[in-house]
Amino acid sequence: MGTSSLVELRKILGGRNLYLVGMMGSGKTSTGPLLAKALGYRFIDSDLVVEKLMGLSISQIFEKEGEKGFRKIESKVLQSIGECHSLVVSTGGGVVIEKENWGILHTGIVIWIDPERDVLLKRLKSDSSKRPLFLNDDEAAFDCLRIEREPFYREADLHIIVDDESVEKVTESVLENLAKIVIS
């Protein structure tokens, strides 16, 4: 996307936040910084904010607070993030399941990054971080989670289907499709 197109896109966005949603391993945290840089926005990973706030890893928070407790903390963090502007926000994969979060998400533009199942599993299995909802490489549990969340992801303003392409290509696809929905 050319510089003049990016300038026009930034102007039309008017500081609205961009919220990246999708399953764990979808590439939100990799795509977010490049997208933010292209738009002159700041990047925030909401999971990292939760970890910093709690002084614990996501896995430790799940152990200590359970998923319900984690989701409450995640919602409070999202609410605080939503008070800022001109951000690209990488959200946790399950942020979409809480109704209250959609009020915040829809103040910006929600972008669903959606790789194919096999791409997600390949990424997750090669990832060294402990993901509390993908322990022991349980593909059946992963499939259930993915099916459960898909209707929520479909509420996004923009759906980006991803092959196993580079993060730069995904970022370019997001920018091009974002321009189509906000400029047209």
Short mmCIF file of N, CA and C in Angstrom, two decimals:
data_model
loop_
_atom_site.label_atom_id
_atom_site.label_comp_id
_atom_site.label_asym_id
_atom_site.label_seq_id
_atom_site.Cartn_x
_atom_site.Cartn_y
_atom_site.Cartn_z
N MET A 1 0.85 -1.18 0.00
CA MET A 1 0.00 0.00 0.00
C MET A 1 0.90 1.23 0.00
N GLY A 2 0.61 2.17 -0.88
CA GLY A 2 1.43 3.37 -1.03
C GLY A 2 1.29 4.34 0.13
N THR A 3 2.25 5.22 0.23
CA THR A 3 2.28 6.20 1.31
C THR A 3 1.04 7.09 1.31
N SER A 4 0.61 7.56 0.14
CA SER A 4 -0.56 8.44 0.09
C SER A 4 -1.82 7.70 0.52
N SER A 5 -1.91 6.41 0.17
CA SER A 5 -3.06 5.61 0.60
C SER A 5 -3.07 5.42 2.11
N LEU A 6 -1.87 5.21 2.68
CA LEU A 6 -1.76 5.07 4.14
C LEU A 6 -2.16 6.36 4.85
N VAL A 7 -1.74 7.50 4.31
CA VAL A 7 -2.10 8.79 4.89
C VAL A 7 -3.62 8.97 4.86
N GLU A 8 -4.23 8.63 3.74
CA GLU A 8 -5.69 8.74 3.63
C GLU A 8 -6.38 7.79 4.59
N LEU A 9 -5.87 6.56 4.70
CA LEU A 9 -6.45 5.57 5.61
C LEU A 9 -6.36 6.07 7.05
N ARG A 10 -5.18 6.57 7.47
CA ARG A 10 -5.02 7.11 8.83
C ARG A 10 -6.02 8.23 9.10
N LYS A 11 -6.18 9.10 8.12
CA LYS A 11 -7.09 10.23 8.28
C LYS A 11 -8.53 9.74 8.48
N ILE A 12 -8.94 8.79 7.68
CA ILE A 12 -10.31 8.28 7.78
C ILE A 12 -10.52 7.49 9.08
N LEU A 13 -9.49 6.77 9.52
CA LEU A 13 -9.61 6.03 10.78
C LEU A 13 -9.81 6.98 11.96
N GLY A 14 -9.24 8.16 11.88
CA GLY A 14 -9.45 9.17 12.91
C GLY A 14 -9.06 8.73 14.31
N GLY A 15 -8.07 7.86 14.42
CA GLY A 15 -7.63 7.41 15.74
C GLY A 15 -8.38 6.22 16.30
N ARG A 16 -9.36 5.70 15.54
CA ARG A 16 -10.08 4.51 16.04
C ARG A 16 -9.10 3.36 16.24
N ASN A 17 -9.25 2.67 17.33
CA ASN A 17 -8.41 1.51 17.62
C ASN A 17 -8.74 0.36 16.68
N LEU A 18 -7.74 -0.45 16.40
CA LEU A 18 -7.91 -1.68 15.64
C LEU A 18 -7.68 -2.83 16.60
N TYR A 19 -8.65 -3.71 16.72
CA TYR A 19 -8.56 -4.86 17.62
C TYR A 19 -8.40 -6.12 16.81
N LEU A 20 -7.28 -6.80 17.00
CA LEU A 20 -7.01 -8.05 16.30
C LEU A 20 -7.53 -9.20 17.15
N VAL A 21 -8.41 -10.00 16.57
CA VAL A 21 -8.96 -11.16 17.27
C VAL A 21 -8.65 -12.41 16.45
N GLY A 22 -8.73 -13.55 17.09
CA GLY A 22 -8.49 -14.82 16.43
C GLY A 22 -7.96 -15.83 17.42
N MET A 23 -7.89 -17.05 16.97
CA MET A 23 -7.41 -18.13 17.82
C MET A 23 -5.95 -17.92 18.22
N MET A 24 -5.58 -18.58 19.30
CA MET A 24 -4.17 -18.57 19.70
C MET A 24 -3.35 -19.10 18.53
N GLY A 25 -2.22 -18.45 18.28
CA GLY A 25 -1.38 -18.88 17.17
C GLY A 25 -1.76 -18.29 15.83
N SER A 26 -2.75 -17.40 15.81
CA SER A 26 -3.20 -16.86 14.53
C SER A 26 -2.27 -15.79 13.97
N GLY A 27 -1.40 -15.24 14.79
CA GLY A 27 -0.45 -14.25 14.32
C GLY A 27 -0.80 -12.82 14.69
N LYS A 28 -1.68 -12.66 15.66
CA LYS A 28 -2.10 -11.31 16.08
C LYS A 28 -0.91 -10.51 16.62
N THR A 29 -0.12 -11.16 17.46
CA THR A 29 1.01 -10.48 18.10
C THR A 29 2.14 -10.19 17.10
N SER A 30 2.25 -10.99 16.06
CA SER A 30 3.26 -10.74 15.02
C SER A 30 2.80 -9.67 14.04
N THR A 31 1.54 -9.70 13.69
CA THR A 31 0.99 -8.75 12.71
C THR A 31 0.81 -7.36 13.33
N GLY A 32 0.40 -7.31 14.57
CA GLY A 32 0.09 -6.05 15.24
C GLY A 32 1.15 -4.97 15.16
N PRO A 33 2.41 -5.27 15.50
CA PRO A 33 3.44 -4.22 15.44
C PRO A 33 3.66 -3.66 14.03
N LEU A 34 3.62 -4.52 13.02
CA LEU A 34 3.81 -4.06 11.65
C LEU A 34 2.64 -3.19 11.20
N LEU A 35 1.44 -3.59 11.58
CA LEU A 35 0.24 -2.82 11.25
C LEU A 35 0.29 -1.46 11.94
N ALA A 36 0.68 -1.45 13.21
CA ALA A 36 0.79 -0.20 13.96
C ALA A 36 1.82 0.73 13.33
N LYS A 37 2.96 0.19 12.96
CA LYS A 37 4.01 1.00 12.36
C LYS A 37 3.53 1.62 11.05
N ALA A 38 2.85 0.84 10.22
CA ALA A 38 2.37 1.34 8.93
C ALA A 38 1.37 2.48 9.11
N LEU A 39 0.59 2.42 10.18
CA LEU A 39 -0.46 3.43 10.40
C LEU A 39 -0.01 4.57 11.31
N GLY A 40 1.19 4.46 11.88
CA GLY A 40 1.63 5.47 12.83
C GLY A 40 0.89 5.36 14.15
N TYR A 41 0.44 4.15 14.48
CA TYR A 41 -0.27 3.85 15.72
C TYR A 41 0.71 3.23 16.72
N ARG A 42 0.26 3.06 17.94
CA ARG A 42 1.01 2.30 18.94
C ARG A 42 0.46 0.88 18.97
N PHE A 43 1.29 -0.07 19.39
CA PHE A 43 0.87 -1.47 19.49
C PHE A 43 0.80 -1.88 20.95
N ILE A 44 -0.27 -2.61 21.29
CA ILE A 44 -0.42 -3.16 22.64
C ILE A 44 -0.87 -4.61 22.53
N ASP A 45 -0.21 -5.48 23.27
CA ASP A 45 -0.62 -6.88 23.39
C ASP A 45 -1.35 -6.99 24.72
N SER A 46 -2.65 -7.21 24.67
CA SER A 46 -3.44 -7.19 25.91
C SER A 46 -3.02 -8.30 26.88
N ASP A 47 -2.57 -9.44 26.36
CA ASP A 47 -2.09 -10.50 27.25
C ASP A 47 -0.86 -10.05 28.04
N LEU A 48 0.03 -9.32 27.38
CA LEU A 48 1.22 -8.82 28.09
C LEU A 48 0.85 -7.80 29.16
N VAL A 49 -0.17 -7.00 28.88
CA VAL A 49 -0.65 -6.03 29.88
C VAL A 49 -1.21 -6.78 31.09
N VAL A 50 -1.98 -7.83 30.83
CA VAL A 50 -2.54 -8.64 31.92
C VAL A 50 -1.40 -9.25 32.75
N GLU A 51 -0.40 -9.81 32.08
CA GLU A 51 0.72 -10.42 32.80
C GLU A 51 1.47 -9.40 33.65
N LYS A 52 1.70 -8.23 33.08
CA LYS A 52 2.43 -7.18 33.82
C LYS A 52 1.62 -6.71 35.03
N LEU A 53 0.32 -6.51 34.82
CA LEU A 53 -0.57 -6.08 35.90
C LEU A 53 -0.59 -7.08 37.05
N MET A 54 -0.66 -8.36 36.71
CA MET A 54 -0.79 -9.41 37.72
C MET A 54 0.56 -9.90 38.24
N GLY A 55 1.64 -9.63 37.50
CA GLY A 55 2.95 -10.14 37.89
C GLY A 55 3.04 -11.65 37.74
N LEU A 56 2.21 -12.20 36.87
CA LEU A 56 2.16 -13.65 36.64
C LEU A 56 2.01 -13.91 35.15
N SER A 57 2.39 -15.10 34.70
CA SER A 57 2.16 -15.48 33.31
C SER A 57 0.67 -15.81 33.14
N ILE A 58 0.23 -15.86 31.90
CA ILE A 58 -1.17 -16.22 31.62
C ILE A 58 -1.47 -17.59 32.21
N SER A 59 -0.56 -18.54 32.04
CA SER A 59 -0.75 -19.89 32.59
C SER A 59 -0.91 -19.85 34.11
N GLN A 60 -0.07 -19.05 34.77
CA GLN A 60 -0.16 -18.94 36.23
C GLN A 60 -1.48 -18.30 36.66
N ILE A 61 -1.93 -17.32 35.89
CA ILE A 61 -3.21 -16.67 36.22
C ILE A 61 -4.34 -17.68 36.07
N PHE A 62 -4.31 -18.49 35.01
CA PHE A 62 -5.32 -19.54 34.82
C PHE A 62 -5.30 -20.51 35.99
N GLU A 63 -4.10 -20.90 36.43
CA GLU A 63 -3.98 -21.82 37.57
C GLU A 63 -4.55 -21.21 38.83
N LYS A 64 -4.22 -19.95 39.08
CA LYS A 64 -4.61 -19.28 40.33
C LYS A 64 -6.07 -18.85 40.33
N GLU A 65 -6.53 -18.24 39.21
CA GLU A 65 -7.85 -17.62 39.15
C GLU A 65 -8.89 -18.44 38.39
N GLY A 66 -8.42 -19.43 37.62
CA GLY A 66 -9.32 -20.17 36.74
C GLY A 66 -9.63 -19.33 35.51
N GLU A 67 -10.29 -19.95 34.54
CA GLU A 67 -10.59 -19.21 33.32
C GLU A 67 -11.53 -18.04 33.59
N LYS A 68 -12.53 -18.24 34.46
CA LYS A 68 -13.47 -17.14 34.76
C LYS A 68 -12.75 -15.94 35.36
N GLY A 69 -11.86 -16.20 36.30
CA GLY A 69 -11.11 -15.12 36.92
C GLY A 69 -10.23 -14.40 35.91
N PHE A 70 -9.59 -15.20 35.05
CA PHE A 70 -8.76 -14.60 34.01
C PHE A 70 -9.60 -13.71 33.10
N ARG A 71 -10.77 -14.18 32.69
CA ARG A 71 -11.62 -13.41 31.77
C ARG A 71 -12.05 -12.08 32.40
N LYS A 72 -12.28 -12.06 33.70
CA LYS A 72 -12.63 -10.80 34.38
C LYS A 72 -11.48 -9.81 34.31
N ILE A 73 -10.28 -10.29 34.59
CA ILE A 73 -9.09 -9.43 34.52
C ILE A 73 -8.89 -8.94 33.10
N GLU A 74 -9.03 -9.85 32.14
CA GLU A 74 -8.87 -9.51 30.72
C GLU A 74 -9.86 -8.43 30.31
N SER A 75 -11.09 -8.52 30.77
CA SER A 75 -12.12 -7.52 30.44
C SER A 75 -11.78 -6.15 31.02
N LYS A 76 -11.27 -6.13 32.25
CA LYS A 76 -10.89 -4.85 32.86
C LYS A 76 -9.73 -4.21 32.10
N VAL A 77 -8.77 -5.02 31.69
CA VAL A 77 -7.64 -4.51 30.92
C VAL A 77 -8.13 -3.97 29.58
N LEU A 78 -9.01 -4.71 28.91
CA LEU A 78 -9.56 -4.26 27.63
C LEU A 78 -10.29 -2.93 27.79
N GLN A 79 -11.03 -2.80 28.87
CA GLN A 79 -11.75 -1.55 29.13
C GLN A 79 -10.77 -0.37 29.27
N SER A 80 -9.68 -0.58 29.98
CA SER A 80 -8.66 0.48 30.13
C SER A 80 -8.01 0.81 28.79
N ILE A 81 -7.69 -0.22 28.01
CA ILE A 81 -7.09 -0.02 26.70
C ILE A 81 -8.05 0.76 25.81
N GLY A 82 -9.32 0.45 25.90
CA GLY A 82 -10.34 1.09 25.07
C GLY A 82 -10.50 2.58 25.33
N GLU A 83 -9.97 3.06 26.44
CA GLU A 83 -10.03 4.49 26.75
C GLU A 83 -8.97 5.28 26.00
N CYS A 84 -8.04 4.58 25.37
CA CYS A 84 -6.99 5.23 24.57
C CYS A 84 -7.41 5.21 23.10
N HIS A 85 -6.61 5.85 22.27
CA HIS A 85 -6.92 5.88 20.84
C HIS A 85 -5.64 5.62 20.04
N SER A 86 -5.82 5.40 18.76
CA SER A 86 -4.70 5.18 17.83
C SER A 86 -3.84 4.00 18.24
N LEU A 87 -4.50 2.90 18.57
CA LEU A 87 -3.81 1.68 18.99
C LEU A 87 -4.17 0.53 18.06
N VAL A 88 -3.21 -0.35 17.85
CA VAL A 88 -3.47 -1.68 17.31
C VAL A 88 -3.33 -2.61 18.50
N VAL A 89 -4.38 -3.36 18.80
CA VAL A 89 -4.43 -4.17 20.01
C VAL A 89 -4.52 -5.65 19.63
N SER A 90 -3.53 -6.41 20.06
CA SER A 90 -3.59 -7.86 19.94
C SER A 90 -4.32 -8.37 21.17
N THR A 91 -5.47 -8.99 20.96
CA THR A 91 -6.27 -9.48 22.08
C THR A 91 -5.99 -10.95 22.33
N GLY A 92 -6.37 -11.41 23.52
CA GLY A 92 -6.32 -12.84 23.80
C GLY A 92 -7.38 -13.54 22.96
N GLY A 93 -7.14 -14.79 22.63
CA GLY A 93 -8.04 -15.54 21.75
C GLY A 93 -9.47 -15.65 22.24
N GLY A 94 -9.67 -15.59 23.55
CA GLY A 94 -11.01 -15.76 24.10
C GLY A 94 -11.71 -14.48 24.47
N VAL A 95 -11.12 -13.33 24.17
CA VAL A 95 -11.73 -12.05 24.54
C VAL A 95 -13.13 -11.90 23.94
N VAL A 96 -13.36 -12.55 22.82
CA VAL A 96 -14.64 -12.40 22.10
C VAL A 96 -15.80 -13.11 22.77
N ILE A 97 -15.53 -14.01 23.70
CA ILE A 97 -16.63 -14.79 24.28
C ILE A 97 -17.39 -14.04 25.37
N GLU A 98 -16.83 -12.95 25.85
CA GLU A 98 -17.51 -12.16 26.88
C GLU A 98 -18.29 -11.03 26.22
N LYS A 99 -19.60 -11.02 26.42
CA LYS A 99 -20.48 -10.02 25.79
C LYS A 99 -20.03 -8.59 26.08
N GLU A 100 -19.65 -8.34 27.32
CA GLU A 100 -19.29 -6.98 27.72
C GLU A 100 -18.09 -6.45 26.92
N ASN A 101 -17.24 -7.33 26.43
CA ASN A 101 -16.08 -6.89 25.68
C ASN A 101 -16.45 -6.33 24.30
N TRP A 102 -17.56 -6.78 23.76
CA TRP A 102 -17.95 -6.32 22.42
C TRP A 102 -18.30 -4.84 22.41
N GLY A 103 -18.80 -4.31 23.51
CA GLY A 103 -19.07 -2.87 23.58
C GLY A 103 -17.80 -2.07 23.38
N ILE A 104 -16.70 -2.58 23.91
CA ILE A 104 -15.41 -1.91 23.75
C ILE A 104 -14.84 -2.18 22.36
N LEU A 105 -14.86 -3.45 21.95
CA LEU A 105 -14.30 -3.81 20.65
C LEU A 105 -14.95 -3.02 19.51
N HIS A 106 -16.26 -2.85 19.59
CA HIS A 106 -16.96 -2.16 18.50
C HIS A 106 -16.82 -0.64 18.52
N THR A 107 -16.09 -0.10 19.51
CA THR A 107 -15.75 1.33 19.42
C THR A 107 -14.63 1.54 18.42
N GLY A 108 -13.96 0.45 18.08
CA GLY A 108 -12.90 0.47 17.08
C GLY A 108 -13.31 -0.41 15.91
N ILE A 109 -12.31 -0.95 15.24
CA ILE A 109 -12.54 -1.87 14.14
C ILE A 109 -11.96 -3.21 14.54
N VAL A 110 -12.78 -4.26 14.44
CA VAL A 110 -12.38 -5.60 14.86
C VAL A 110 -11.95 -6.38 13.62
N ILE A 111 -10.73 -6.92 13.68
CA ILE A 111 -10.15 -7.63 12.55
C ILE A 111 -9.84 -9.06 12.98
N TRP A 112 -10.51 -10.01 12.32
CA TRP A 112 -10.32 -11.44 12.63
C TRP A 112 -9.21 -11.99 11.74
N ILE A 113 -8.10 -12.38 12.35
CA ILE A 113 -7.00 -13.04 11.65
C ILE A 113 -7.28 -14.54 11.74
N ASP A 114 -7.47 -15.18 10.59
CA ASP A 114 -8.01 -16.54 10.56
C ASP A 114 -7.18 -17.50 9.69
N PRO A 115 -6.11 -18.07 10.25
CA PRO A 115 -5.37 -19.10 9.52
C PRO A 115 -6.15 -20.43 9.50
N GLU A 116 -5.81 -21.27 8.55
CA GLU A 116 -6.41 -22.61 8.49
C GLU A 116 -6.01 -23.40 9.74
N ARG A 117 -6.82 -24.39 10.07
CA ARG A 117 -6.61 -25.22 11.25
C ARG A 117 -5.19 -25.79 11.29
N ASP A 118 -4.74 -26.38 10.20
CA ASP A 118 -3.43 -27.03 10.20
C ASP A 118 -2.31 -26.04 10.42
N VAL A 119 -2.45 -24.84 9.90
CA VAL A 119 -1.45 -23.79 10.12
C VAL A 119 -1.41 -23.43 11.60
N LEU A 120 -2.59 -23.27 12.21
CA LEU A 120 -2.64 -22.96 13.64
C LEU A 120 -1.97 -24.05 14.47
N LEU A 121 -2.32 -25.30 14.19
CA LEU A 121 -1.75 -26.40 14.97
C LEU A 121 -0.23 -26.48 14.79
N LYS A 122 0.24 -26.28 13.58
CA LYS A 122 1.69 -26.30 13.33
C LYS A 122 2.38 -25.21 14.16
N ARG A 123 1.79 -24.02 14.16
CA ARG A 123 2.37 -22.91 14.93
C ARG A 123 2.36 -23.20 16.42
N LEU A 124 1.22 -23.70 16.91
CA LEU A 124 1.09 -23.96 18.35
C LEU A 124 2.05 -25.05 18.81
N LYS A 125 2.21 -26.08 18.00
CA LYS A 125 3.09 -27.18 18.39
C LYS A 125 4.57 -26.77 18.37
N SER A 126 4.90 -25.77 17.56
CA SER A 126 6.30 -25.34 17.52
C SER A 126 6.56 -24.18 18.49
N ASP A 127 5.50 -23.70 19.14
CA ASP A 127 5.62 -22.58 20.08
C ASP A 127 6.02 -23.10 21.45
N SER A 128 7.01 -22.49 22.04
CA SER A 128 7.50 -22.96 23.35
C SER A 128 6.70 -22.41 24.52
N SER A 129 5.87 -21.39 24.28
CA SER A 129 5.11 -20.82 25.40
C SER A 129 3.99 -21.76 25.81
N LYS A 130 3.71 -21.76 27.10
CA LYS A 130 2.65 -22.62 27.62
C LYS A 130 1.31 -21.90 27.46
N ARG A 131 0.43 -22.49 26.72
CA ARG A 131 -0.89 -21.91 26.52
C ARG A 131 -1.89 -22.74 27.33
N PRO A 132 -2.55 -22.13 28.28
CA PRO A 132 -3.40 -22.90 29.20
C PRO A 132 -4.55 -23.64 28.52
N LEU A 133 -4.98 -23.19 27.35
CA LEU A 133 -6.06 -23.88 26.66
C LEU A 133 -5.56 -24.76 25.52
N PHE A 134 -4.24 -25.02 25.48
CA PHE A 134 -3.67 -25.95 24.51
C PHE A 134 -2.55 -26.74 25.19
N LEU A 135 -2.91 -27.37 26.28
CA LEU A 135 -1.93 -28.18 26.99
C LEU A 135 -1.90 -29.58 26.38
N ASN A 136 -0.76 -30.19 26.39
CA ASN A 136 -0.58 -31.56 25.89
C ASN A 136 -0.95 -31.72 24.42
N ASP A 137 -0.88 -30.63 23.65
CA ASP A 137 -1.15 -30.69 22.21
C ASP A 137 -2.47 -31.41 21.90
N ASP A 138 -3.50 -31.12 22.69
CA ASP A 138 -4.81 -31.78 22.56
C ASP A 138 -5.59 -31.19 21.38
N GLU A 139 -5.49 -31.86 20.22
CA GLU A 139 -6.13 -31.35 19.01
C GLU A 139 -7.65 -31.38 19.10
N ALA A 140 -8.21 -32.39 19.77
CA ALA A 140 -9.67 -32.48 19.89
C ALA A 140 -10.21 -31.31 20.72
N ALA A 141 -9.53 -30.99 21.81
CA ALA A 141 -9.95 -29.85 22.65
C ALA A 141 -9.78 -28.55 21.87
N PHE A 142 -8.70 -28.44 21.10
CA PHE A 142 -8.48 -27.26 20.26
C PHE A 142 -9.61 -27.09 19.25
N ASP A 143 -10.00 -28.20 18.60
CA ASP A 143 -11.07 -28.14 17.61
C ASP A 143 -12.39 -27.69 18.24
N CYS A 144 -12.68 -28.20 19.43
CA CYS A 144 -13.90 -27.79 20.14
C CYS A 144 -13.87 -26.30 20.45
N LEU A 145 -12.74 -25.83 20.92
CA LEU A 145 -12.57 -24.41 21.26
C LEU A 145 -12.75 -23.55 20.02
N ARG A 146 -12.17 -23.98 18.93
CA ARG A 146 -12.25 -23.23 17.67
C ARG A 146 -13.70 -23.16 17.17
N ILE A 147 -14.41 -24.27 17.24
CA ILE A 147 -15.82 -24.32 16.81
C ILE A 147 -16.67 -23.43 17.72
N GLU A 148 -16.40 -23.48 19.02
CA GLU A 148 -17.14 -22.67 19.99
C GLU A 148 -16.94 -21.17 19.75
N ARG A 149 -15.74 -20.77 19.40
CA ARG A 149 -15.44 -19.35 19.25
C ARG A 149 -15.78 -18.78 17.88
N GLU A 150 -15.86 -19.61 16.88
CA GLU A 150 -16.04 -19.12 15.51
C GLU A 150 -17.24 -18.18 15.35
N PRO A 151 -18.40 -18.48 15.93
CA PRO A 151 -19.53 -17.54 15.77
C PRO A 151 -19.21 -16.15 16.34
N PHE A 152 -18.41 -16.10 17.39
CA PHE A 152 -18.02 -14.81 17.97
C PHE A 152 -17.05 -14.08 17.04
N TYR A 153 -16.08 -14.80 16.50
CA TYR A 153 -15.14 -14.19 15.57
C TYR A 153 -15.86 -13.63 14.34
N ARG A 154 -16.92 -14.27 13.93
CA ARG A 154 -17.67 -13.83 12.75
C ARG A 154 -18.31 -12.44 12.96
N GLU A 155 -18.35 -11.97 14.20
CA GLU A 155 -18.88 -10.63 14.49
C GLU A 155 -17.88 -9.53 14.13
N ALA A 156 -16.67 -9.92 13.74
CA ALA A 156 -15.63 -8.94 13.40
C ALA A 156 -16.05 -8.11 12.18
N ASP A 157 -15.49 -6.92 12.10
CA ASP A 157 -15.76 -6.02 10.96
C ASP A 157 -15.03 -6.48 9.71
N LEU A 158 -13.91 -7.16 9.91
CA LEU A 158 -13.06 -7.56 8.80
C LEU A 158 -12.53 -8.96 9.08
N HIS A 159 -12.63 -9.84 8.08
CA HIS A 159 -12.19 -11.23 8.20
C HIS A 159 -11.04 -11.46 7.24
N ILE A 160 -9.86 -11.75 7.77
CA ILE A 160 -8.68 -11.97 6.95
C ILE A 160 -8.32 -13.46 7.03
N ILE A 161 -8.54 -14.17 5.92
CA ILE A 161 -8.18 -15.59 5.86
C ILE A 161 -6.70 -15.67 5.49
N VAL A 162 -5.97 -16.45 6.27
CA VAL A 162 -4.51 -16.49 6.15
C VAL A 162 -4.05 -17.89 5.79
N ASP A 163 -3.18 -17.98 4.78
CA ASP A 163 -2.44 -19.22 4.53
C ASP A 163 -1.22 -19.17 5.42
N ASP A 164 -0.23 -19.94 5.11
CA ASP A 164 1.00 -19.90 5.91
C ASP A 164 1.95 -18.87 5.30
N GLU A 165 1.42 -17.64 5.10
CA GLU A 165 2.21 -16.60 4.45
C GLU A 165 2.95 -15.76 5.48
N SER A 166 3.84 -14.93 5.00
CA SER A 166 4.66 -14.10 5.89
C SER A 166 3.79 -13.07 6.61
N VAL A 167 4.30 -12.61 7.74
CA VAL A 167 3.59 -11.60 8.53
C VAL A 167 3.48 -10.30 7.73
N GLU A 168 4.45 -10.03 6.88
CA GLU A 168 4.38 -8.84 6.04
C GLU A 168 3.22 -8.92 5.06
N LYS A 169 3.01 -10.10 4.48
CA LYS A 169 1.88 -10.28 3.54
C LYS A 169 0.54 -10.19 4.26
N VAL A 170 0.48 -10.74 5.46
CA VAL A 170 -0.76 -10.65 6.25
C VAL A 170 -1.04 -9.19 6.57
N THR A 171 -0.02 -8.46 6.97
CA THR A 171 -0.18 -7.04 7.29
C THR A 171 -0.68 -6.27 6.07
N GLU A 172 -0.09 -6.52 4.93
CA GLU A 172 -0.51 -5.85 3.68
C GLU A 172 -1.97 -6.19 3.35
N SER A 173 -2.35 -7.45 3.56
CA SER A 173 -3.73 -7.86 3.32
C SER A 173 -4.70 -7.13 4.25
N VAL A 174 -4.30 -7.00 5.52
CA VAL A 174 -5.14 -6.27 6.48
C VAL A 174 -5.29 -4.83 6.02
N LEU A 175 -4.19 -4.18 5.66
CA LEU A 175 -4.26 -2.78 5.24
C LEU A 175 -5.13 -2.59 4.00
N GLU A 176 -4.95 -3.45 3.01
CA GLU A 176 -5.73 -3.33 1.78
C GLU A 176 -7.22 -3.53 2.04
N ASN A 177 -7.55 -4.55 2.83
CA ASN A 177 -8.96 -4.83 3.12
C ASN A 177 -9.57 -3.79 4.06
N LEU A 178 -8.77 -3.28 4.97
CA LEU A 178 -9.23 -2.22 5.86
C LEU A 178 -9.58 -0.98 5.04
N ALA A 179 -8.71 -0.65 4.10
CA ALA A 179 -8.95 0.50 3.23
C ALA A 179 -10.27 0.33 2.47
N LYS A 180 -10.54 -0.87 2.00
CA LYS A 180 -11.78 -1.14 1.25
C LYS A 180 -13.03 -0.87 2.09
N ILE A 181 -12.97 -1.22 3.38
CA ILE A 181 -14.18 -1.04 4.20
C ILE A 181 -14.34 0.37 4.75
N VAL A 182 -13.23 1.11 4.91
CA VAL A 182 -13.37 2.45 5.50
C VAL A 182 -13.30 3.57 4.47
N ILE A 183 -12.64 3.35 3.35
CA ILE A 183 -12.49 4.40 2.35
C ILE A 183 -13.64 4.41 1.35
N SER A 184 -14.17 3.23 1.04
CA SER A 184 -15.20 3.15 -0.01
C SER A 184 -16.50 3.81 0.32
#
